[in-house]
Amino acid sequence: MIKIENLEKIYRTDEVQTKALNNVSLAVNEGEFVAIMGPSGCGKSTLLNIIGLLDEPDGGSFRFGSTEVAHVSERQRSKLRKEHIGFVFQSFNLIDELTVAENVELPLIYLGMGAAERKQRVEQVLEKMKIMHRRNHFPQQLSGGQQQRVAVARAVVNSPKLILADEPTGNLDSRNGNEVMELLTELNEAGTTIVMVTHSEHDARYAHRVIRLLDGEVVLENVQQPFTV
Amino acid sequence: MFKNYLLVAYRNLVRHKSFSLINISGLALGITACLLIGLFVHDELQFDKNVPDGERIYRVYTQQTKTDAPETFAPVAPMFATTLKQEFPEVEQTMRILMQNSVNLLEVGDKKIYVGDDLMVDSTFFDVFQLPFKYGSAAKALNAPTSIVLTEEVARNFFGDENPIGKEIKVDKSTFNVTGVLENSLDKFHLKVNFIVPLAAAELPAERMKKWGWQQFFTYVKLRPGADAKQTQAKLRAYLNDKVQPTLPPDEKLTSVPVLQPLHQIHLYSSNFKYDSSVKGNITYVKALSLIAVFILLIAGFNFVNLATAKSMQRAKEVGVRKTIGASQQQLMLQFLSETVLLTLASVVLAAVFTSLLLPALNAFTGKTMEFDLLANPALLGVLVLLTVVVGLVAGFYPALVLSSFKPVKVLKSAVVTDGIFGRVQWLRHGLIVVQFALSVFLIICALVVFGQVSYLHNKELGFNREQIMFFPMRGQNMNQQHEAFKNELKQVPGVVSASIGYGFPGDQVAGDGIIVPANGERKDHPVTQLMVDYDYIKTLGLQLVAGRDFSKELTTDKDHAFIINETAVKELGFGTPQQALGKTVEWEVWNDRNPDSLKVGKVIGVVKDFHYKSLYDKLEPAVLQIFPDAYWKVAVKMRADNLGSSVDGVKQVWAKFSPESPIEYKFLDDNFEEMYRAEDKLNTLLWVFTGIAIFVGCLGLFGLATYAAERRKKEIGIRKVLGADVSTIVGLLSKEFLKLVLVAAIIAFPVAWYVMHEWLQDFAYRIDMPLWAFVVAAVAAGTVAFLTVSYQAVRAATANPIKNLRAE
Ligand SMILES: Nc1ncnc2c1ncn2[C@@H]1O[C@H](COP(=O)(O)OP(=O)(O)O)[C@@H](O)[C@H]1O
Ligand SMILES: [Mg+2]
């Protein structure tokens, strides 16, 4: 589903150039659950953002499905994003001015879906994430775990093929963290491809495979058995 | 989708209450000012627009060609109309109105009311101005010399609601028959009208109506459709040169050229015309106010842009999330634009409310009857909608562009966004603040200069004493014939210091005529102001003699052989010094229809210090004072300041004895002067009000920005405090930035304000020097206001507990 070859990303600021990604190649198959690990600053987020079409690489190729997307237009990217990709962030990134239900509804609005269908989809997904009773609350009124569940709900509401998660448990305690990992696993088992950045070896064990980065380069790919409790 | 935008917009408004309040109220105030000014300007531009065929109607006025500063006279000689009608085929009709300045006693049965603003007109009046009639019709309304057409208001005063056609009404004791009543629609007509009578009623000698030198008629022409006024004007000038000028005797040659002034320009473009009795506006003030309206709207709009971009940092995350989810930049643009339009809409609605609340005050102030009725006036509603959309889009465009162009990766990553775009935004924001303050400083300077000039106009030493002088015209034959006895009785009234009867009092009409100085066998005629006075004039007005003596009753020659002149006349007549002027011979052709040749020959017996008998718009002219009872008309009674009320009552009693059938109509002389500067007074007041609004709106924005600056730098301030910075250092840190901007603004505003005010002051013959302190005061005031506004937030930020702010990160 994702095929990346010799990917480069360089950040240029006034004084310095940072090579955030150097000659990165990797592939993710449909239905896989991949974890990306590595020390802080090694380029994990950069890689995830490029995969999520939020950022452009400076070199190399990136095929999403059968299309080359390394340098497509912003319009094309936003179309691909809203149709195929869901995001979960460490800091939840919910819109404070919108209620739980409205936050979850947002991707469907951008997809141009009718109101009735939206309502149904939102309720389904809120039900599934066990957050239905909080549907009319604002993000600030929820606990961290609840907020992240809303974020996951929002990421999956349009049934994306790919979910990208950047340290989804980073701001959560272990109980809430495990709940989120469980959710992701369920989604994966239902067929969604997941790429997740994490610091935690514990969380990484939920994944089928771990890609380790160091200073912008892939140092190790190992397949491992699915984690069982 | 749209619902979602509005929802977020609404919740944003509510969540950031103070921000919304600043933004909405600032803009609402700005728009209110604009609407009020707009209504006023629109009203001023509406003058005479209702007159049918208005675009074919012109007023003929003349422009002096001789003097260096050309003078413009509204009235022209009677022959202009006659010639235009007879010799110019493109002229459809002409019409004259006699220039006069009288208040008439109207009587119906026992009812007596003084009514001014009458028009004595050619019977073609209604051919030129097709005014709507309530009763009667234009066709025959002015046919008989005793016809009279009343306005609805005057008719109602005398006849109530009944149709008065055919009824009798007395005007200064002569009987007229009502032939028509005009509809009450004359409030935007350039002529003040209470009633109209035919010129025939004035019984002017036919001989005089053939004159080219008697500038006494406001003259109008209606051209045929398609005629070119410019051509007619050129032809008329050529005709005067070729056909008229050669026939005139040497001392009656024309010294002016005629101009055809479009009807629609009379109201606004005649402010410097002499002897013009039309309702005058002033295009300069209309333009100035329009400009101020634009300034205020700009200041309010800039607030909007500044606050919105400043706030964009807070919304960066939302943008990032929306983009991540798949929103396109266009969709986000649309979202933010609909937010600003919504915000603008709220402001416009609020402004509409403010406007309808404030309009009565403006109406009272301007004497207008403007209306702000959205239901009755769809055009007004259209203006508001347009205003909403335009202001919303223009002010919202840049912030929307900035916001929607955020890169999600960047804004989602860090709490503080230090993107390149913020550098640009900073630049823009500073630029806008500079413009705002430049406009404010400019307005403050203008307000101060205008204030200075207006105070000068009111307080300048005029060379005579204008306080506590009761002033009125004499009425009735009895009073005129016995004016000497009347004056003596007035002097007996307790509290009356002295009384003078004459023609030519300060602030009132004065007569201009020639004075002849015989020298070296030549007789040179100098144009001067003729003040027809009595033996008490100089004493009553407190004029100062700089040489010679006052008129004296004891010296019988003073009545027919003595003149007193002012200092300017000493110079203009070539007498050298006041002392040298004494004893010089001058001659005057006596005003006397029966014996036009009689010459009054006399000597200069005294010189008075120059005094301003006209407004300070006019330069002092040479003036000659002489005893000439034939012209006596007006009375000035000087009183003591205490018990003014009972002195006035005393004067009224004396009046009643001499003229029982007409009530007295009096003013105080200083009121005449106050009235002269009413336009300036109003400009002054309006300038202060709108400058105040402009500054307030600007400060609202600055306050908002300072709030954000303090917010943004919370952490920095916290660290500085932990490191030992005290409050004043931090306040200085936060305020310095803004004060620098004010300084730049002042430097930009100074030359512009200097230029504009310099031009304005040129209109006055007597004016203040450009007050440099005004510039200093304006800059300091703007700086102080900016400092206070900003430092409120700065002090709050500086005194907050640093630990709290550091932990919040
Ligand atoms: N916008 C940026 N500008 C400059 N350098 C950046 C930017 N974003 C990330 N970097 C640098 O790129 C490198 C990789 O960053 P990132 O992908 O965020 O690391 P990780 O997520 O693995 O902690 C780091 O050295 C970081 O400082
Ligand atoms: Mg990271």
XYZ file of C-alpha atoms in Angstrom, chain B residues 76-591:
516
model
C -26.551 91.030 -10.915
C -28.015 94.015 -12.715
C -31.597 93.793 -14.017
C -30.556 94.006 -17.671
C -28.895 90.582 -17.604
C -32.232 88.806 -17.517
C -33.765 91.128 -20.083
C -30.885 90.654 -22.513
C -30.643 86.896 -22.058
C -34.344 86.517 -22.791
C -34.350 88.853 -25.803
C -31.066 88.106 -27.510
C -30.396 84.427 -26.836
C -32.709 81.972 -28.584
C -31.470 79.035 -26.484
C -32.826 80.698 -23.355
C -36.267 79.342 -22.611
C -37.024 81.612 -19.688
C -35.381 84.042 -17.302
C -36.395 85.170 -13.850
C -35.184 87.719 -11.313
C -35.517 87.891 -7.573
C -34.994 91.256 -5.912
C -32.232 91.220 -3.340
C -33.624 92.609 -0.110
C -33.246 91.800 3.493
C -36.475 92.612 5.147
C -38.731 91.189 7.753
C -42.360 91.975 7.014
C -45.333 92.315 9.275
C -48.047 89.991 7.970
C -51.600 90.609 9.130
C -54.849 88.735 8.721
C -57.554 90.273 10.873
C -56.069 90.586 14.344
C -53.310 88.135 13.716
C -49.927 89.825 13.272
C -46.719 87.920 12.726
C -43.312 89.039 11.537
C -42.255 86.897 8.602
C -38.928 87.148 6.844
C -37.619 85.435 3.740
C -40.058 86.789 1.243
C -39.210 86.704 -2.417
C -40.098 89.506 -4.812
C -39.917 87.835 -8.180
C -40.587 88.145 -11.885
C -43.898 86.569 -12.802
C -41.906 83.862 -14.631
C -40.789 82.455 -11.264
C -42.884 79.315 -11.539
C -41.845 78.741 -15.166
C -38.293 78.363 -13.933
C -38.972 76.688 -10.597
C -41.960 74.417 -11.079
C -42.726 74.071 -7.399
C -45.717 71.926 -6.440
C -48.868 73.776 -5.376
C -51.198 72.650 -2.652
C -53.875 75.203 -3.529
C -54.099 77.286 -6.667
C -51.866 76.836 -9.669
C -48.637 78.233 -11.020
C -50.194 79.565 -14.198
C -51.727 82.759 -12.880
C -50.298 82.892 -9.395
C -48.170 85.995 -9.936
C -50.197 87.864 -12.552
C -51.530 90.744 -10.483
C -49.258 93.109 -8.520
C -51.241 92.219 -5.414
C -50.857 88.446 -5.805
C -49.194 86.537 -3.019
C -48.199 82.873 -2.841
C -47.697 81.446 0.652
C -45.894 78.362 1.846
C -48.007 75.745 3.536
C -46.583 76.631 6.925
C -47.314 80.350 6.667
C -50.781 79.622 5.269
C -51.541 77.325 8.190
C -50.398 79.991 10.668
C -52.943 82.466 9.358
C -55.740 80.389 7.901
C -55.537 77.042 9.668
C -56.425 74.150 7.437
C -58.863 75.944 5.158
C -58.097 76.844 1.557
C -57.038 80.516 1.658
C -57.201 81.197 -2.074
C -58.767 84.629 -2.672
C -58.366 85.701 0.956
C -56.697 88.988 1.859
C -53.439 89.305 3.732
C -51.606 92.528 4.612
C -47.876 92.791 4.111
C -46.460 95.820 5.890
C -49.898 97.428 5.652
C -50.411 96.847 1.890
C -53.139 94.406 0.942
C -52.452 91.274 -1.094
C -54.688 88.458 -2.319
C -53.651 84.860 -1.802
C -53.350 83.169 -5.201
C -51.545 79.999 -4.226
C -50.181 77.840 -1.448
C -46.998 75.854 -2.012
C -46.648 72.314 -0.804
C -44.311 71.785 2.116
C -41.460 70.362 0.126
C -39.009 73.187 0.164
C -36.587 71.983 2.808
C -33.933 71.181 0.218
C -34.527 74.226 -1.947
C -31.653 76.694 -2.055
C -33.971 79.664 -1.586
C -35.444 80.395 1.795
C -39.106 81.085 1.120
C -41.996 82.051 3.307
C -44.042 83.876 0.735
C -43.705 85.101 -2.823
C -44.979 88.338 -4.304
C -44.538 89.730 -7.804
C -41.755 92.199 -8.459
C -44.456 94.584 -9.686
C -45.408 95.100 -6.047
C -42.060 96.799 -5.433
C -43.010 99.476 -7.986
C -39.461 99.905 -9.148
C -39.021 102.764 -11.621
C -38.869 101.449 -15.174
C -35.741 103.512 -15.740
C -33.814 101.612 -13.070
C -34.761 98.267 -14.552
C -32.747 99.243 -17.623
C -29.523 99.581 -15.670
C -26.341 97.579 -16.131
C -24.765 98.801 -12.940
C -27.436 98.073 -10.358
C -26.459 94.690 -8.935
C -29.641 93.921 -7.107
C -31.204 90.809 -8.657
C -30.623 87.110 -8.219
C -31.059 86.074 -11.809
C -31.899 82.636 -13.156
C -32.088 81.289 -16.676
C -33.668 78.106 -17.894
C -32.032 76.941 -21.101
C -33.817 74.965 -23.765
C -33.103 71.228 -23.725
C -29.771 70.472 -25.357
C -28.390 73.998 -25.018
C -24.800 74.323 -23.854
C -24.427 76.641 -20.889
C -20.725 77.161 -21.559
C -21.552 78.510 -25.007
C -24.283 80.748 -23.691
C -21.896 82.105 -21.087
C -19.244 82.817 -23.712
C -21.802 84.460 -25.980
C -23.089 86.559 -23.124
C -19.580 87.789 -22.286
C -18.935 88.628 -25.921
C -22.257 90.427 -26.147
C -21.447 92.543 -23.099
C -18.067 93.446 -24.515
C -19.220 94.258 -28.016
C -22.715 95.577 -27.603
C -23.105 96.846 -24.063
C -19.757 98.146 -22.888
C -19.431 100.770 -25.690
C -22.812 102.271 -24.831
C -21.995 102.825 -21.168
C -20.610 106.119 -19.844
C -16.966 105.938 -18.648
C -17.756 105.702 -14.935
C -20.354 102.978 -15.412
C -18.259 100.492 -17.386
C -18.696 96.908 -16.304
C -15.862 95.616 -14.205
C -17.029 92.041 -13.935
C -17.847 89.039 -16.088
C -20.979 86.927 -15.784
C -20.880 83.234 -14.947
C -23.666 80.678 -15.399
C -23.787 78.532 -12.285
C -25.685 75.232 -12.496
C -28.610 75.112 -10.085
C -27.296 71.957 -8.448
C -24.091 73.723 -7.474
C -25.631 76.767 -5.849
C -25.994 75.268 -2.388
C -22.512 73.854 -1.977
C -20.330 75.950 -4.238
C -21.245 79.491 -3.227
C -19.736 79.763 0.208
C -17.578 82.774 -0.673
C -20.242 84.662 -2.643
C -21.073 88.165 -1.531
C -24.665 89.231 -0.956
C -25.960 85.728 -1.433
C -29.052 84.966 0.585
C -29.489 81.366 -0.499
C -29.255 78.483 1.969
C -25.573 77.808 1.838
C -23.591 74.720 2.516
C -19.890 74.441 2.081
C -18.307 71.913 -0.213
C -15.033 72.129 1.704
C -16.735 71.005 4.884
C -18.702 68.333 3.062
C -15.481 66.988 1.630
C -13.684 67.237 4.953
C -16.415 65.285 6.682
C -16.454 62.635 3.955
C -12.731 62.260 4.359
C -13.075 61.914 8.113
C -15.699 59.225 7.578
C -13.277 57.319 5.390
C -10.536 57.774 7.993
C -12.687 56.401 10.764
C -13.769 53.453 8.673
C -10.140 52.771 7.824
C -9.095 52.916 11.451
C -11.906 50.570 12.442
C -11.159 48.264 9.530
C -7.467 48.149 10.374
C -8.354 47.153 13.928
C -10.232 44.308 12.472
C -7.339 43.136 10.355
C -4.849 43.566 13.158
C -6.852 41.824 15.803
C -7.763 39.012 13.481
C -4.186 38.337 12.461
C -3.011 38.674 16.046
C -5.610 36.167 17.033
C -4.667 33.829 14.247
C -2.025 32.255 16.456
C -4.744 30.986 18.687
C -6.520 29.513 15.749
C -3.503 27.976 14.140
C -4.238 24.636 15.739
C -7.783 24.623 14.428
C -6.480 25.325 10.940
C -3.961 22.527 11.244
C -6.597 20.047 12.357
C -9.014 21.019 9.644
C -6.352 20.727 6.994
C -5.204 17.359 8.310
C -8.752 16.144 8.063
C -8.883 17.278 4.481
C -10.073 20.889 4.345
C -8.704 22.774 1.383
C -7.305 26.275 1.624
C -10.315 27.633 -0.271
C -12.677 26.052 2.192
C -10.765 27.592 5.062
C -10.662 30.988 3.355
C -14.392 30.779 2.979
C -14.774 29.832 6.599
C -12.753 32.744 7.886
C -14.307 35.182 5.473
C -17.771 34.176 6.551
C -16.641 34.779 10.106
C -15.531 38.320 9.397
C -18.657 38.994 7.396
C -20.682 37.731 10.338
C -18.731 39.941 12.701
C -19.211 42.875 10.359
C -22.888 42.120 10.148
C -23.135 42.296 13.926
C -21.313 45.637 13.820
C -23.548 46.979 11.074
C -26.693 45.991 12.935
C -25.348 47.661 16.045
C -24.331 50.689 14.011
C -27.830 50.933 12.563
C -29.214 51.019 16.081
C -26.680 53.633 17.197
C -27.416 55.700 14.125
C -31.142 55.829 14.674
C -30.507 56.770 18.308
C -28.056 59.533 17.441
C -29.758 60.930 14.364
C -32.167 63.194 16.269
C -29.186 64.856 17.939
C -27.488 65.357 14.578
C -30.723 66.729 13.145
C -31.002 69.184 15.988
C -27.386 70.177 15.542
C -27.535 70.680 11.793
C -31.124 71.877 11.567
C -31.880 69.145 9.085
C -34.688 66.624 8.956
C -32.778 63.545 7.908
C -34.358 60.152 8.276
C -32.898 56.743 8.855
C -35.748 54.410 8.089
C -34.552 51.141 6.640
C -38.018 49.871 5.830
C -39.060 52.998 3.989
C -35.761 53.260 2.183
C -34.584 50.064 0.497
C -31.574 51.899 -0.940
C -30.332 52.490 2.579
C -30.749 48.816 3.352
C -28.783 48.077 0.209
C -26.017 50.376 1.401
C -25.855 48.529 4.698
C -25.710 45.133 3.016
C -23.035 46.387 0.679
C -21.116 47.853 3.597
C -21.291 44.545 5.422
C -20.051 42.539 2.494
C -17.359 44.956 1.400
C -15.969 45.701 4.864
C -16.241 42.056 5.841
C -14.459 40.821 2.747
C -11.816 43.504 2.579
C -10.981 43.407 6.267
C -11.250 39.642 6.398
C -9.290 38.824 3.288
C -5.776 39.138 4.582
C -6.324 37.426 7.930
C -8.173 34.661 6.109
C -5.299 34.279 3.690
C -2.777 34.125 6.513
C -4.796 31.665 8.511
C -5.688 29.385 5.677
C -2.122 29.188 4.454
C -0.782 27.729 7.684
C 0.996 24.430 7.158
C -0.607 21.844 9.410
C 2.702 20.147 10.147
C 4.095 23.333 11.526
C 1.206 24.626 13.538
C 0.329 21.285 15.078
C 3.827 20.703 16.205
C 4.657 23.573 18.475
C 2.616 25.662 20.810
C 4.274 28.870 19.686
C 4.320 29.443 15.980
C 7.367 31.250 14.712
C 6.807 30.935 11.050
C 8.011 33.354 8.437
C 4.475 34.494 7.878
C 4.391 36.015 11.329
C 7.232 38.272 10.396
C 5.150 39.508 7.511
C 2.077 39.841 9.658
C 4.077 41.834 12.173
C 5.145 44.153 9.428
C 1.650 44.623 8.163
C 0.311 45.119 11.665
C 2.860 47.778 12.435
C 2.144 49.443 9.132
C -1.555 49.556 9.865
C -1.004 50.905 13.377
C 1.199 53.632 11.970
C -1.488 54.605 9.476
C -4.123 54.590 12.211
C -2.085 56.832 14.427
C -1.060 59.057 11.576
C -4.754 59.596 10.851
C -5.459 60.251 14.525
C -2.589 62.686 14.901
C -3.706 64.397 11.703
C -7.250 64.747 13.015
C -6.084 66.026 16.398
C -3.943 68.677 14.747
C -6.827 69.759 12.504
C -9.191 69.893 15.454
C -6.721 71.999 17.438
C -6.041 74.406 14.605
C -9.726 74.813 13.804
C -10.396 75.300 17.488
C -7.665 77.929 17.632
C -9.042 79.792 14.652
C -12.627 79.596 15.882
C -11.643 80.962 19.300
C -9.745 83.669 17.508
C -12.815 84.566 15.456
C -14.909 84.836 18.565
C -12.409 86.610 20.750
C -10.390 88.805 18.472
C -10.316 92.432 19.525
C -12.714 93.914 16.989
C -11.978 97.534 17.770
C -15.399 98.209 19.241
C -17.425 97.056 22.194
C -20.050 94.555 21.164
C -21.407 93.500 24.535
C -24.872 94.372 25.839
C -25.937 96.216 22.736
C -29.584 95.682 21.900
C -30.173 95.986 18.203
C -33.318 96.395 16.103
C -34.720 98.115 13.010
C -37.178 100.974 13.359
C -40.715 100.367 12.142
C -43.550 102.576 11.048
C -43.622 106.130 9.749
C -44.139 107.668 13.144
C -40.993 106.163 14.582
C -38.946 107.104 11.536
C -40.073 110.687 11.563
C -39.598 111.089 15.268
C -36.401 109.136 15.601
C -34.740 111.927 17.542
C -37.454 111.903 20.196
C -37.458 108.114 20.173
C -33.745 108.039 20.835
C -34.005 110.556 23.628
C -36.624 108.481 25.387
C -34.521 105.362 24.950
C -31.663 107.118 26.706
C -33.934 107.804 29.667
C -34.578 104.105 30.274
C -32.791 103.036 33.468
C -29.763 100.906 32.619
C -29.355 102.347 29.124
C -25.927 103.898 28.692
C -26.397 105.348 25.246
C -28.329 104.842 22.022
C -27.481 105.360 18.395
C -29.597 105.369 15.249
C -28.073 104.892 11.837
C -27.414 102.526 9.014
C -24.230 100.490 9.054
C -23.760 98.752 12.381
C -21.155 96.051 12.914
C -22.404 92.610 11.983
C -25.344 94.097 10.067
C -25.681 95.233 6.472
C -23.406 98.055 5.391
C -23.561 100.183 2.278
C -20.729 100.539 -0.169
C -20.333 103.679 -2.236
C -17.682 105.920 -3.697
C -15.987 108.835 -1.952
C -14.331 111.494 -4.026
C -10.985 113.016 -3.123
C -10.164 116.160 -5.077
C -6.436 116.563 -5.500
C -4.238 118.213 -8.092
C -7.259 119.234 -10.127
C -8.463 115.632 -10.390
C -11.388 114.065 -8.606
C -10.562 110.511 -7.726
C -13.410 108.180 -6.781
C -12.521 105.559 -4.118
C -14.848 102.713 -3.248
C -15.467 102.738 0.519
C -17.941 101.510 3.086
C -20.396 104.240 4.000
C -21.522 104.177 7.601
C -24.494 106.482 8.074
C -24.283 107.449 11.719
C -25.462 109.899 14.336
C -23.748 111.843 17.098
C -23.883 108.863 19.469
C -22.510 106.151 17.187
C -18.853 106.299 18.232
C -19.753 106.559 21.909
C -22.292 103.728 21.771
C -19.939 101.303 20.042
C -16.897 102.455 21.989
C -14.835 103.258 18.901
C -11.457 104.859 19.529
C -10.484 108.120 17.897
C -6.826 108.154 16.935
C -6.922 111.716 15.633
C -9.335 114.637 15.559
C -12.734 114.559 17.221
C -16.179 112.976 17.232
C -19.189 114.578 15.520
C -20.704 117.259 17.637
C -24.267 118.513 17.694
C -23.045 121.933 18.790
C -21.188 122.454 15.538
C -23.867 122.906 12.896
C -21.420 122.248 10.073
C -20.885 118.673 11.235
C -24.199 117.575 9.787
C -23.436 118.501 6.193
C -19.719 119.125 5.991
C -17.907 116.633 8.179
C -16.556 113.110 7.685
C -14.778 110.709 9.987
C -12.696 107.985 8.359
C -10.975 104.857 9.581
C -7.236 104.150 9.519
C -7.505 102.015 6.407
C -9.237 104.867 4.619
C -6.381 107.181 5.638
C -4.034 104.901 3.733
C -6.301 104.100 0.779
C -7.260 107.707 0.175
C -3.621 108.682 0.253
C -3.647 110.965 3.294
C -0.475 109.669 4.903
C -0.979 109.730 8.660
C -4.209 110.187 10.651
C -2.970 113.572 11.773
C -2.337 114.626 8.180
C -5.782 113.413 7.137
C -7.491 115.926 9.367
C -8.893 118.845 7.427
C -8.639 117.121 4.045
C -11.560 117.752 1.730
C -13.735 114.876 0.507
C -16.942 114.795 -1.506
C -19.853 112.415 -1.677
C -22.683 112.143 -4.174
C -25.715 112.204 -1.957
C -28.176 109.301 -2.175
